[in-house]
mmCIF file of N, CA and C in Angstrom:
data_model
loop_
_atom_site.group_PDB
_atom_site.id
_atom_site.type_symbol
_atom_site.label_atom_id
_atom_site.label_comp_id
_atom_site.label_asym_id
_atom_site.label_seq_id
_atom_site.Cartn_x
_atom_site.Cartn_y
_atom_site.Cartn_z
ATOM 1 N N MET A 1 0.825 -1.198 0.000
ATOM 2 C CA MET A 1 0.000 0.000 0.000
ATOM 3 C C MET A 1 0.869 1.261 0.000
ATOM 4 N N LYS A 2 1.983 1.205 0.744
ATOM 5 C CA LYS A 2 2.868 2.367 0.780
ATOM 6 C C LYS A 2 3.439 2.655 -0.598
ATOM 7 N N LEU A 3 3.808 1.596 -1.296
ATOM 8 C CA LEU A 3 4.389 1.774 -2.625
ATOM 9 C C LEU A 3 3.383 2.417 -3.575
ATOM 10 N N VAL A 4 2.136 1.987 -3.484
ATOM 11 C CA VAL A 4 1.088 2.568 -4.334
ATOM 12 C C VAL A 4 0.909 4.047 -3.997
ATOM 13 N N LYS A 5 0.892 4.371 -2.697
ATOM 14 C CA LYS A 5 0.753 5.772 -2.289
ATOM 15 C C LYS A 5 1.918 6.609 -2.798
ATOM 16 N N LYS A 6 3.125 6.058 -2.688
ATOM 17 C CA LYS A 6 4.303 6.796 -3.158
ATOM 18 C C LYS A 6 4.224 7.057 -4.661
ATOM 19 N N LEU A 7 3.874 6.016 -5.403
ATOM 20 C CA LEU A 7 3.779 6.171 -6.855
ATOM 21 C C LEU A 7 2.696 7.175 -7.248
ATOM 22 N N LEU A 8 1.557 7.087 -6.577
ATOM 23 C CA LEU A 8 0.482 8.040 -6.871
ATOM 24 C C LEU A 8 0.901 9.467 -6.522
ATOM 25 N N ALA A 9 1.554 9.634 -5.377
ATOM 26 C CA ALA A 9 2.004 10.968 -4.970
ATOM 27 C C ALA A 9 2.973 11.531 -5.992
ATOM 28 N N ILE A 10 3.901 10.715 -6.450
ATOM 29 C CA ILE A 10 4.870 11.167 -7.452
ATOM 30 C C ILE A 10 4.160 11.565 -8.741
ATOM 31 N N CYS A 11 3.221 10.739 -9.172
ATOM 32 C CA CYS A 11 2.486 11.045 -10.406
ATOM 33 C C CYS A 11 1.704 12.351 -10.285
ATOM 34 N N PHE A 12 0.976 12.507 -9.193
ATOM 35 C CA PHE A 12 0.193 13.736 -9.000
ATOM 36 C C PHE A 12 1.100 14.961 -8.953
ATOM 37 N N LEU A 13 2.215 14.843 -8.225
ATOM 38 C CA LEU A 13 3.108 15.996 -8.110
ATOM 39 C C LEU A 13 3.838 16.288 -9.425
ATOM 40 N N LEU A 14 4.240 15.239 -10.135
ATOM 41 C CA LEU A 14 4.915 15.458 -11.420
ATOM 42 C C LEU A 14 3.989 16.096 -12.443
ATOM 43 N N PHE A 15 2.713 15.847 -12.329
ATOM 44 C CA PHE A 15 1.748 16.497 -13.210
ATOM 45 C C PHE A 15 1.431 17.898 -12.691
ATOM 46 N N GLY A 16 1.136 17.996 -11.408
ATOM 47 C CA GLY A 16 0.616 19.240 -10.838
ATOM 48 C C GLY A 16 1.604 20.383 -10.775
ATOM 49 N N ILE A 17 2.805 20.136 -10.304
ATOM 50 C CA ILE A 17 3.752 21.237 -10.080
ATOM 51 C C ILE A 17 4.190 21.907 -11.386
ATOM 52 N N PRO A 18 4.675 21.153 -12.367
ATOM 53 C CA PRO A 18 5.120 21.855 -13.590
ATOM 54 C C PRO A 18 3.987 22.581 -14.324
ATOM 55 N N PHE A 19 2.826 21.929 -14.399
ATOM 56 C CA PHE A 19 1.725 22.572 -15.123
ATOM 57 C C PHE A 19 1.144 23.743 -14.337
ATOM 58 N N SER A 20 1.180 23.667 -13.010
ATOM 59 C CA SER A 20 0.765 24.821 -12.196
ATOM 60 C C SER A 20 1.697 25.992 -12.447
ATOM 61 N N THR A 21 2.977 25.692 -12.489
ATOM 62 C CA THR A 21 3.966 26.742 -12.742
ATOM 63 C C THR A 21 3.739 27.382 -14.109
ATOM 64 N N MET A 22 3.504 26.552 -15.109
ATOM 65 C CA MET A 22 3.259 27.083 -16.453
ATOM 66 C C MET A 22 1.992 27.936 -16.475
ATOM 67 N N ALA A 23 0.950 27.486 -15.783
ATOM 68 C CA ALA A 23 -0.302 28.249 -15.764
ATOM 69 C C ALA A 23 -0.106 29.582 -15.051
ATOM 70 N N ILE A 24 0.621 29.583 -13.955
ATOM 71 C CA ILE A 24 0.862 30.832 -13.217
ATOM 72 C C ILE A 24 1.693 31.798 -14.057
ATOM 73 N N VAL A 25 2.694 31.262 -14.764
ATOM 74 C CA VAL A 25 3.500 32.116 -15.645
ATOM 75 C C VAL A 25 2.621 32.738 -16.723
ATOM 76 N N ASP A 26 1.722 31.943 -17.295
ATOM 77 C CA ASP A 26 0.804 32.481 -18.313
ATOM 78 C C ASP A 26 -0.110 33.553 -17.727
ATOM 79 N N ILE A 27 -0.589 33.334 -16.532
ATOM 80 C CA ILE A 27 -1.500 34.298 -15.892
ATOM 81 C C ILE A 27 -0.775 35.608 -15.607
ATOM 82 N N LEU A 28 0.458 35.532 -15.151
ATOM 83 C CA LEU A 28 1.208 36.731 -14.772
ATOM 84 C C LEU A 28 1.870 37.436 -15.955
ATOM 85 N N ASN A 29 1.968 36.760 -17.076
ATOM 86 C CA ASN A 29 2.605 37.341 -18.253
ATOM 87 C C ASN A 29 1.690 38.417 -18.852
ATOM 88 N N PRO A 30 2.181 39.667 -18.955
ATOM 89 C CA PRO A 30 1.330 40.736 -19.508
ATOM 90 C C PRO A 30 1.045 40.571 -21.004
ATOM 91 N N GLN A 31 1.821 39.757 -21.690
ATOM 92 C CA GLN A 31 1.617 39.573 -23.125
ATOM 93 C C GLN A 31 0.614 38.466 -23.444
ATOM 94 N N THR A 32 0.161 37.739 -22.436
ATOM 95 C CA THR A 32 -0.812 36.673 -22.661
ATOM 96 C C THR A 32 -2.179 37.283 -22.942
ATOM 97 N N THR A 33 -2.857 36.730 -23.930
ATOM 98 C CA THR A 33 -4.192 37.247 -24.277
ATOM 99 C C THR A 33 -5.187 36.917 -23.168
ATOM 100 N N PRO A 34 -6.261 37.705 -23.061
ATOM 101 C CA PRO A 34 -7.266 37.441 -22.026
ATOM 102 C C PRO A 34 -7.870 36.037 -22.105
ATOM 103 N N LYS A 35 -8.075 35.526 -23.310
ATOM 104 C CA LYS A 35 -8.625 34.179 -23.451
ATOM 105 C C LYS A 35 -7.645 33.137 -22.914
ATOM 106 N N ASN A 36 -6.351 33.316 -23.246
ATOM 107 C CA ASN A 36 -5.333 32.378 -22.750
ATOM 108 C C ASN A 36 -5.187 32.468 -21.226
ATOM 109 N N LYS A 37 -5.355 33.689 -20.696
ATOM 110 C CA LYS A 37 -5.302 33.847 -19.235
ATOM 111 C C LYS A 37 -6.465 33.114 -18.584
ATOM 112 N N SER A 38 -7.655 33.242 -19.162
ATOM 113 C CA SER A 38 -8.808 32.554 -18.567
ATOM 114 C C SER A 38 -8.661 31.037 -18.696
ATOM 115 N N ASP A 39 -8.080 30.589 -19.811
ATOM 116 C CA ASP A 39 -7.809 29.148 -19.963
ATOM 117 C C ASP A 39 -6.791 28.671 -18.923
ATOM 118 N N ALA A 40 -5.781 29.492 -18.674
ATOM 119 C CA ALA A 40 -4.756 29.134 -17.686
ATOM 120 C C ALA A 40 -5.352 29.084 -16.279
ATOM 121 N N VAL A 41 -6.225 30.029 -15.973
ATOM 122 C CA VAL A 41 -6.901 30.028 -14.660
ATOM 123 C C VAL A 41 -7.761 28.776 -14.514
ATOM 124 N N ALA A 42 -8.475 28.427 -15.569
ATOM 125 C CA ALA A 42 -9.315 27.226 -15.525
ATOM 126 C C ALA A 42 -8.464 25.975 -15.344
ATOM 127 N N ALA A 43 -7.382 25.876 -16.093
ATOM 128 C CA ALA A 43 -6.490 24.706 -15.970
ATOM 129 C C ALA A 43 -5.891 24.641 -14.568
ATOM 130 N N LEU A 44 -5.521 25.813 -14.063
ATOM 131 C CA LEU A 44 -4.924 25.869 -12.724
ATOM 132 C C LEU A 44 -5.910 25.398 -11.666
ATOM 133 N N THR A 45 -7.138 25.886 -11.725
ATOM 134 C CA THR A 45 -8.107 25.559 -10.682
ATOM 135 C C THR A 45 -8.723 24.168 -10.841
ATOM 136 N N ILE A 46 -8.863 23.713 -12.058
ATOM 137 C CA ILE A 46 -9.533 22.430 -12.283
ATOM 138 C C ILE A 46 -8.567 21.252 -12.269
ATOM 139 N N LEU A 47 -7.397 21.428 -12.874
ATOM 140 C CA LEU A 47 -6.483 20.287 -13.036
ATOM 141 C C LEU A 47 -5.255 20.308 -12.135
ATOM 142 N N THR A 48 -4.502 21.393 -12.207
ATOM 143 C CA THR A 48 -3.159 21.335 -11.620
ATOM 144 C C THR A 48 -3.120 21.544 -10.114
ATOM 145 N N LEU A 49 -3.874 22.501 -9.589
ATOM 146 C CA LEU A 49 -3.859 22.699 -8.130
ATOM 147 C C LEU A 49 -4.434 21.497 -7.377
ATOM 148 N N PRO A 50 -5.556 20.926 -7.817
ATOM 149 C CA PRO A 50 -6.037 19.732 -7.123
ATOM 150 C C PRO A 50 -5.038 18.570 -7.191
ATOM 151 N N SER A 51 -4.398 18.407 -8.339
ATOM 152 C CA SER A 51 -3.402 17.344 -8.480
ATOM 153 C C SER A 51 -2.239 17.558 -7.510
ATOM 154 N N THR A 52 -1.773 18.784 -7.424
ATOM 155 C CA THR A 52 -0.681 19.105 -6.508
ATOM 156 C C THR A 52 -1.117 18.904 -5.060
ATOM 157 N N ALA A 53 -2.330 19.301 -4.750
ATOM 158 C CA ALA A 53 -2.837 19.142 -3.379
ATOM 159 C C ALA A 53 -2.956 17.666 -3.002
ATOM 160 N N VAL A 54 -3.464 16.855 -3.902
ATOM 161 C CA VAL A 54 -3.596 15.415 -3.625
ATOM 162 C C VAL A 54 -2.214 14.785 -3.449
ATOM 163 N N GLY A 55 -1.274 15.142 -4.321
ATOM 164 C CA GLY A 55 0.087 14.623 -4.183
ATOM 165 C C GLY A 55 0.723 15.038 -2.870
ATOM 166 N N GLY A 56 0.546 16.287 -2.499
ATOM 167 C CA GLY A 56 1.069 16.770 -1.213
ATOM 168 C C GLY A 56 0.434 16.064 -0.033
ATOM 169 N N TRP A 57 -0.874 15.867 -0.107
ATOM 170 C CA TRP A 57 -1.571 15.167 0.979
ATOM 171 C C TRP A 57 -1.080 13.731 1.102
ATOM 172 N N LEU A 58 -0.860 13.056 -0.027
ATOM 173 C CA LEU A 58 -0.350 11.676 0.013
ATOM 174 C C LEU A 58 1.038 11.615 0.650
ATOM 175 N N ILE A 59 1.897 12.549 0.289
ATOM 176 C CA ILE A 59 3.237 12.604 0.885
ATOM 177 C C ILE A 59 3.129 12.853 2.383
ATOM 178 N N TRP A 60 2.274 13.788 2.783
ATOM 179 C CA TRP A 60 2.091 14.099 4.202
ATOM 180 C C TRP A 60 1.572 12.874 4.963
ATOM 181 N N SER A 61 0.611 12.158 4.387
ATOM 182 C CA SER A 61 0.059 10.985 5.083
ATOM 183 C C SER A 61 1.103 9.875 5.193
ATOM 184 N N LEU A 62 1.961 9.734 4.196
ATOM 185 C CA LEU A 62 3.039 8.755 4.288
ATOM 186 C C LEU A 62 4.021 9.121 5.395
ATOM 187 N N ALA A 63 4.326 10.401 5.513
ATOM 188 C CA ALA A 63 5.230 10.849 6.579
ATOM 189 C C ALA A 63 4.616 10.604 7.952
ATOM 190 N N GLN A 64 3.316 10.876 8.094
ATOM 191 C CA GLN A 64 2.638 10.632 9.372
ATOM 192 C C GLN A 64 2.631 9.144 9.708
ATOM 193 N N GLN A 65 2.386 8.318 8.725
ATOM 194 C CA GLN A 65 2.374 6.872 8.923
ATOM 195 C C GLN A 65 3.754 6.382 9.365
ATOM 196 N N LYS A 66 4.794 6.916 8.759
ATOM 197 C CA LYS A 66 6.158 6.519 9.123
ATOM 198 C C LYS A 66 6.463 6.926 10.558
ATOM 199 N N ARG A 67 6.061 8.125 10.966
ATOM 200 C CA ARG A 67 6.282 8.573 12.350
ATOM 201 C C ARG A 67 5.573 7.663 13.348
ATOM 202 N N LYS A 68 4.350 7.283 13.030
ATOM 203 C CA LYS A 68 3.602 6.398 13.926
ATOM 204 C C LYS A 68 4.272 5.036 14.042
ATOM 205 N N GLU A 69 4.731 4.503 12.907
ATOM 206 C CA GLU A 69 5.408 3.204 12.924
ATOM 207 C C GLU A 69 6.692 3.270 13.737
ATOM 208 N N GLN A 70 7.455 4.346 13.598
ATOM 209 C CA GLN A 70 8.678 4.498 14.374
ATOM 210 C C GLN A 70 8.377 4.606 15.865
ATOM 211 N N ALA A 71 7.332 5.337 16.213
ATOM 212 C CA ALA A 71 6.955 5.465 17.618
ATOM 213 C C ALA A 71 6.555 4.106 18.195
ATOM 214 N N LEU A 72 5.827 3.308 17.428
ATOM 215 C CA LEU A 72 5.436 1.975 17.882
ATOM 216 C C LEU A 72 6.649 1.066 18.051
ATOM 217 N N LEU A 73 7.614 1.171 17.141
ATOM 218 C CA LEU A 73 8.835 0.373 17.264
ATOM 219 C C LEU A 73 9.630 0.755 18.503
ATOM 220 N N ILE A 74 9.739 2.037 18.766
ATOM 221 C CA ILE A 74 10.459 2.503 19.954
ATOM 222 C C ILE A 74 9.752 2.037 21.214
ATOM 223 N N GLU A 75 8.435 2.127 21.222
ATOM 224 C CA GLU A 75 7.657 1.682 22.381
ATOM 225 C C GLU A 75 7.827 0.181 22.617
ATOM 226 N N ALA A 76 7.788 -0.590 21.551
ATOM 227 C CA ALA A 76 7.965 -2.040 21.674
ATOM 228 C C ALA A 76 9.360 -2.376 22.186
ATOM 229 N N GLU A 77 10.366 -1.665 21.707
ATOM 230 C CA GLU A 77 11.739 -1.902 22.171
ATOM 231 C C GLU A 77 11.883 -1.539 23.643
ATOM 232 N N GLN A 78 11.249 -0.454 24.073
ATOM 233 C CA GLN A 78 11.304 -0.066 25.485
ATOM 234 C C GLN A 78 10.627 -1.111 26.373
ATOM 235 N N LYS A 79 9.516 -1.664 25.919
ATOM 236 C CA LYS A 79 8.834 -2.713 26.679
ATOM 237 C C LYS A 79 9.701 -3.957 26.779
ATOM 238 N N ARG A 80 10.327 -4.326 25.656
ATOM 239 C CA ARG A 80 11.193 -5.502 25.640
ATOM 240 C C ARG A 80 12.373 -5.305 26.582
ATOM 241 N N LEU A 81 12.985 -4.140 26.528
ATOM 242 C CA LEU A 81 14.122 -3.837 27.392
ATOM 243 C C LEU A 81 13.710 -3.842 28.862
ATOM 244 N N SER A 82 12.543 -3.322 29.140
ATOM 245 C CA SER A 82 12.046 -3.311 30.519
ATOM 246 C C SER A 82 11.807 -4.727 31.026
ATOM 247 N N LEU A 83 11.261 -5.593 30.186
ATOM 248 C CA LEU A 83 11.039 -6.982 30.589
ATOM 249 C C LEU A 83 12.356 -7.705 30.849
ATOM 250 N N VAL A 84 13.349 -7.485 30.004
ATOM 251 C CA VAL A 84 14.669 -8.101 30.208
ATOM 252 C C VAL A 84 15.267 -7.596 31.513
ATOM 253 N N PHE A 85 15.172 -6.302 31.745
ATOM 254 C CA PHE A 85 15.685 -5.706 32.980
ATOM 255 C C PHE A 85 15.023 -6.325 34.207
ATOM 256 N N LEU A 86 13.693 -6.378 34.193
ATOM 257 C CA LEU A 86 12.970 -6.926 35.352
ATOM 258 C C LEU A 86 13.300 -8.398 35.584
ATOM 259 N N GLU A 87 13.430 -9.147 34.512
ATOM 260 C CA GLU A 87 13.777 -10.563 34.635
ATOM 261 C C GLU A 87 15.168 -10.743 35.236
ATOM 262 N N LEU A 88 16.121 -9.942 34.774
ATOM 263 C CA LEU A 88 17.485 -10.035 35.304
ATOM 264 C C LEU A 88 17.548 -9.633 36.768
ATOM 265 N N VAL A 89 16.857 -8.573 37.120
ATOM 266 C CA VAL A 89 16.845 -8.124 38.515
ATOM 267 C C VAL A 89 16.208 -9.189 39.398
ATOM 268 N N ASP A 90 15.135 -9.796 38.917
ATOM 269 C CA ASP A 90 14.451 -10.842 39.684
ATOM 270 C C ASP A 90 15.342 -12.073 39.861
ATOM 271 N N HIS A 91 15.995 -12.517 38.801
ATOM 272 C CA HIS A 91 16.827 -13.729 38.861
ATOM 273 C C HIS A 91 18.132 -13.518 39.614
ATOM 274 N N ASN A 92 18.582 -12.272 39.731
ATOM 275 C CA ASN A 92 19.860 -11.999 40.389
ATOM 276 C C ASN A 92 19.673 -11.323 41.743
ATOM 277 N N ALA A 93 18.526 -11.521 42.347
ATOM 278 C CA ALA A 93 18.228 -10.991 43.681
ATOM 279 C C ALA A 93 18.437 -9.476 43.765
ATOM 280 N N GLY A 94 18.068 -8.776 42.718
ATOM 281 C CA GLY A 94 18.124 -7.319 42.738
ATOM 282 C C GLY A 94 19.410 -6.723 42.210
ATOM 283 N N SER A 95 20.391 -7.537 41.867
ATOM 284 C CA SER A 95 21.684 -7.031 41.394
ATOM 285 C C SER A 95 21.830 -7.268 39.897
ATOM 286 N N ILE A 96 22.463 -6.314 39.238
ATOM 287 C CA ILE A 96 22.653 -6.424 37.796
ATOM 288 C C ILE A 96 23.860 -5.589 37.384
ATOM 289 N N THR A 97 24.576 -6.063 36.386
ATOM 290 C CA THR A 97 25.697 -5.304 35.834
ATOM 291 C C THR A 97 25.325 -4.809 34.442
ATOM 292 N N VAL A 98 26.098 -3.864 33.975
ATOM 293 C CA VAL A 98 25.891 -3.318 32.625
ATOM 294 C C VAL A 98 26.055 -4.427 31.591
ATOM 295 N N PHE A 99 27.082 -5.261 31.784
ATOM 296 C CA PHE A 99 27.344 -6.333 30.819
ATOM 297 C C PHE A 99 26.181 -7.321 30.761
ATOM 298 N N GLN A 100 25.612 -7.675 31.906
ATOM 299 C CA GLN A 100 24.481 -8.609 31.916
ATOM 300 C C GLN A 100 23.313 -8.057 31.114
ATOM 301 N N LEU A 101 22.999 -6.794 31.343
ATOM 302 C CA LEU A 101 21.876 -6.193 30.610
ATOM 303 C C LEU A 101 22.197 -6.103 29.117
ATOM 304 N N ALA A 102 23.397 -5.671 28.780
ATOM 305 C CA ALA A 102 23.770 -5.540 27.363
ATOM 306 C C ALA A 102 23.688 -6.879 26.649
ATOM 307 N N ARG A 103 24.197 -7.928 27.289
ATOM 308 C CA ARG A 103 24.206 -9.250 26.667
ATOM 309 C C ARG A 103 22.798 -9.799 26.520
ATOM 310 N N ASN A 104 22.008 -9.746 27.575
ATOM 311 C CA ASN A 104 20.667 -10.333 27.550
ATOM 312 C C ASN A 104 19.672 -9.527 26.708
ATOM 313 N N ALA A 105 19.830 -8.220 26.678
ATOM 314 C CA ALA A 105 18.912 -7.379 25.897
ATOM 315 C C ALA A 105 19.425 -7.155 24.481
ATOM 316 N N GLU A 106 20.638 -7.604 24.206
ATOM 317 C CA GLU A 106 21.259 -7.432 22.890
ATOM 318 C C GLU A 106 21.316 -5.967 22.486
ATOM 319 N N ILE A 107 21.855 -5.152 23.398
ATOM 320 C CA ILE A 107 22.060 -3.730 23.142
ATOM 321 C C ILE A 107 23.524 -3.406 23.434
ATOM 322 N N SER A 108 23.942 -2.215 23.090
ATOM 323 C CA SER A 108 25.327 -1.818 23.313
ATOM 324 C C SER A 108 25.584 -1.584 24.800
ATOM 325 N N ILE A 109 26.857 -1.664 25.165
ATOM 326 C CA ILE A 109 27.260 -1.402 26.550
ATOM 327 C C ILE A 109 26.859 0.024 26.937
ATOM 328 N N LYS A 110 27.063 0.951 26.022
ATOM 329 C CA LYS A 110 26.722 2.359 26.278
ATOM 330 C C LYS A 110 25.230 2.509 26.572
ATOM 331 N N ASP A 111 24.389 1.879 25.748
ATOM 332 C CA ASP A 111 22.939 1.960 25.952
ATOM 333 C C ASP A 111 22.516 1.276 27.247
ATOM 334 N N ALA A 112 23.162 0.144 27.551
ATOM 335 C CA ALA A 112 22.845 -0.573 28.791
ATOM 336 C C ALA A 112 23.209 0.280 30.003
ATOM 337 N N LYS A 113 24.364 0.932 29.956
ATOM 338 C CA LYS A 113 24.783 1.779 31.080
ATOM 339 C C LYS A 113 23.817 2.945 31.253
ATOM 340 N N GLN A 114 23.439 3.567 30.136
ATOM 341 C CA GLN A 114 22.493 4.683 30.206
ATOM 342 C C GLN A 114 21.149 4.226 30.778
ATOM 343 N N TYR A 115 20.685 3.077 30.336
ATOM 344 C CA TYR A 115 19.410 2.546 30.826
ATOM 345 C C TYR A 115 19.489 2.275 32.326
ATOM 346 N N LEU A 116 20.584 1.625 32.765
ATOM 347 C CA LEU A 116 20.721 1.313 34.189
ATOM 348 C C LEU A 116 20.899 2.571 35.034
ATOM 349 N N ASP A 117 21.603 3.548 34.514
ATOM 350 C CA ASP A 117 21.735 4.813 35.249
ATOM 351 C C ASP A 117 20.370 5.477 35.426
ATOM 352 N N ASP A 118 19.570 5.471 34.356
ATOM 353 C CA ASP A 118 18.224 6.056 34.440
ATOM 354 C C ASP A 118 17.346 5.284 35.427
ATOM 355 N N LYS A 119 17.396 3.945 35.350
ATOM 356 C CA LYS A 119 16.597 3.121 36.273
ATOM 357 C C LYS A 119 17.077 3.286 37.714
ATOM 358 N N ALA A 120 18.376 3.428 37.900
ATOM 359 C CA ALA A 120 18.919 3.609 39.247
ATOM 360 C C ALA A 120 18.399 4.906 39.860
ATOM 361 N N LYS A 121 18.338 5.962 39.071
ATOM 362 C CA LYS A 121 17.794 7.233 39.570
ATOM 363 C C LYS A 121 16.305 7.085 39.869
ATOM 364 N N GLU A 122 15.602 6.448 38.945
ATOM 365 C CA GLU A 122 14.152 6.292 39.073
ATOM 366 C C GLU A 122 13.775 5.428 40.280
ATOM 367 N N LEU A 123 14.535 4.359 40.504
ATOM 368 C CA LEU A 123 14.181 3.386 41.542
ATOM 369 C C LEU A 123 15.062 3.467 42.788
ATOM 370 N N ASN A 124 15.901 4.495 42.855
ATOM 371 C CA ASN A 124 16.743 4.712 44.038
ATOM 372 C C ASN A 124 17.655 3.512 44.323
ATOM 373 N N ALA A 125 18.363 3.062 43.337
ATOM 374 C CA ALA A 125 19.251 1.905 43.488
ATOM 375 C C ALA A 125 20.555 2.319 44.148
ATOM 376 N N SER A 126 21.246 1.325 44.696
ATOM 377 C CA SER A 126 22.579 1.565 45.245
ATOM 378 C C SER A 126 23.604 0.935 44.314
ATOM 379 N N PHE A 127 24.859 1.300 44.498
ATOM 380 C CA PHE A 127 25.927 0.815 43.639
ATOM 381 C C PHE A 127 26.990 0.124 44.484
ATOM 382 N N GLU A 128 27.559 -0.913 43.931
ATOM 383 C CA GLU A 128 28.681 -1.608 44.555
ATOM 384 C C GLU A 128 29.672 -1.961 43.464
ATOM 385 N N VAL A 129 30.890 -2.225 43.856
ATOM 386 C CA VAL A 129 31.889 -2.714 42.913
ATOM 387 C C VAL A 129 32.149 -4.166 43.274
ATOM 388 N N ASN A 130 31.955 -5.071 42.302
ATOM 389 C CA ASN A 130 32.164 -6.491 42.594
ATOM 390 C C ASN A 130 33.648 -6.840 42.525
ATOM 391 N N GLU A 131 33.956 -8.096 42.767
ATOM 392 C CA GLU A 131 35.349 -8.531 42.827
ATOM 393 C C GLU A 131 36.086 -8.385 41.491
ATOM 394 N N ASP A 132 35.356 -8.313 40.389
ATOM 395 C CA ASP A 132 35.980 -8.127 39.072
ATOM 396 C C ASP A 132 36.151 -6.648 38.716
ATOM 397 N N GLY A 133 35.701 -5.764 39.575
ATOM 398 C CA GLY A 133 35.810 -4.333 39.325
ATOM 399 C C GLY A 133 34.635 -3.752 38.555
ATOM 400 N N ASN A 134 33.596 -4.555 38.324
ATOM 401 C CA ASN A 134 32.402 -4.079 37.619
ATOM 402 C C ASN A 134 31.452 -3.393 38.587
ATOM 403 N N ILE A 135 30.780 -2.383 38.101
ATOM 404 C CA ILE A 135 29.774 -1.711 38.925
ATOM 405 C C ILE A 135 28.544 -2.589 38.972
ATOM 406 N N LEU A 136 28.077 -2.840 40.182
ATOM 407 C CA LEU A 136 26.898 -3.667 40.400
ATOM 408 C C LEU A 136 25.770 -2.741 40.832
ATOM 409 N N TYR A 137 24.717 -2.731 40.071
ATOM 410 C CA TYR A 137 23.529 -1.935 40.423
ATOM 411 C C TYR A 137 22.675 -2.827 41.309
ATOM 412 N N ARG A 138 22.328 -2.327 42.485
ATOM 413 C CA ARG A 138 21.529 -3.109 43.417
ATOM 414 C C ARG A 138 20.184 -2.424 43.614
ATOM 415 N N PHE A 139 19.145 -3.122 43.155
ATOM 416 C CA PHE A 139 17.776 -2.610 43.254
ATOM 417 C C PHE A 139 17.055 -3.365 44.365
ATOM 418 N N LEU A 140 16.287 -2.627 45.150
ATOM 419 C CA LEU A 140 15.506 -3.248 46.216
ATOM 420 C C LEU A 140 14.300 -3.936 45.634
ATOM 421 N N LEU A 141 14.097 -5.183 46.024
ATOM 422 C CA LEU A 141 12.946 -5.946 45.507
ATOM 423 C C LEU A 141 11.747 -5.781 46.409
#
C-alpha cells in the first residue's frame, strides 16, 4: 500500500507542479491574451492545483504513517528492554551489571549503562563494585 501511495504521490506531483507553474507564468505574463489567461486560470483551478494538493496530501500521510510506525517500534523496544531488565533483577536478587543487561537485551554497553543509570535514579538503586571491578547496580525488591 505504501508503494502505491508513493507512486500516486509522485504522479500527481509530477503532473501538478510543472503545469501549475506554467499556468501561473501564463496568468502573470502581460503579453498573454485574455482568453489564454482565462484558460490558464481554468487549468490551474480544475487540473493542476487539485493534483498538486492530492500529491502533497499523500506525501504528508506517508510521513505521518512513518512517524507512527517508528513510535510503535520505539515503544515495543522499550517494553522488551524493561522486561529483560525486570527478569534479570528478579533472577539476580536485585543485582545487575551493565554487561548482563547488554548481553541479555542485545544492546550496546553504552545503551545498557544509560538505561541502568536512568533506572537507578528512578528506583533509588545503590551501587557496589564487585570482585571483578564491575559496577553492580543493586535494586531493592
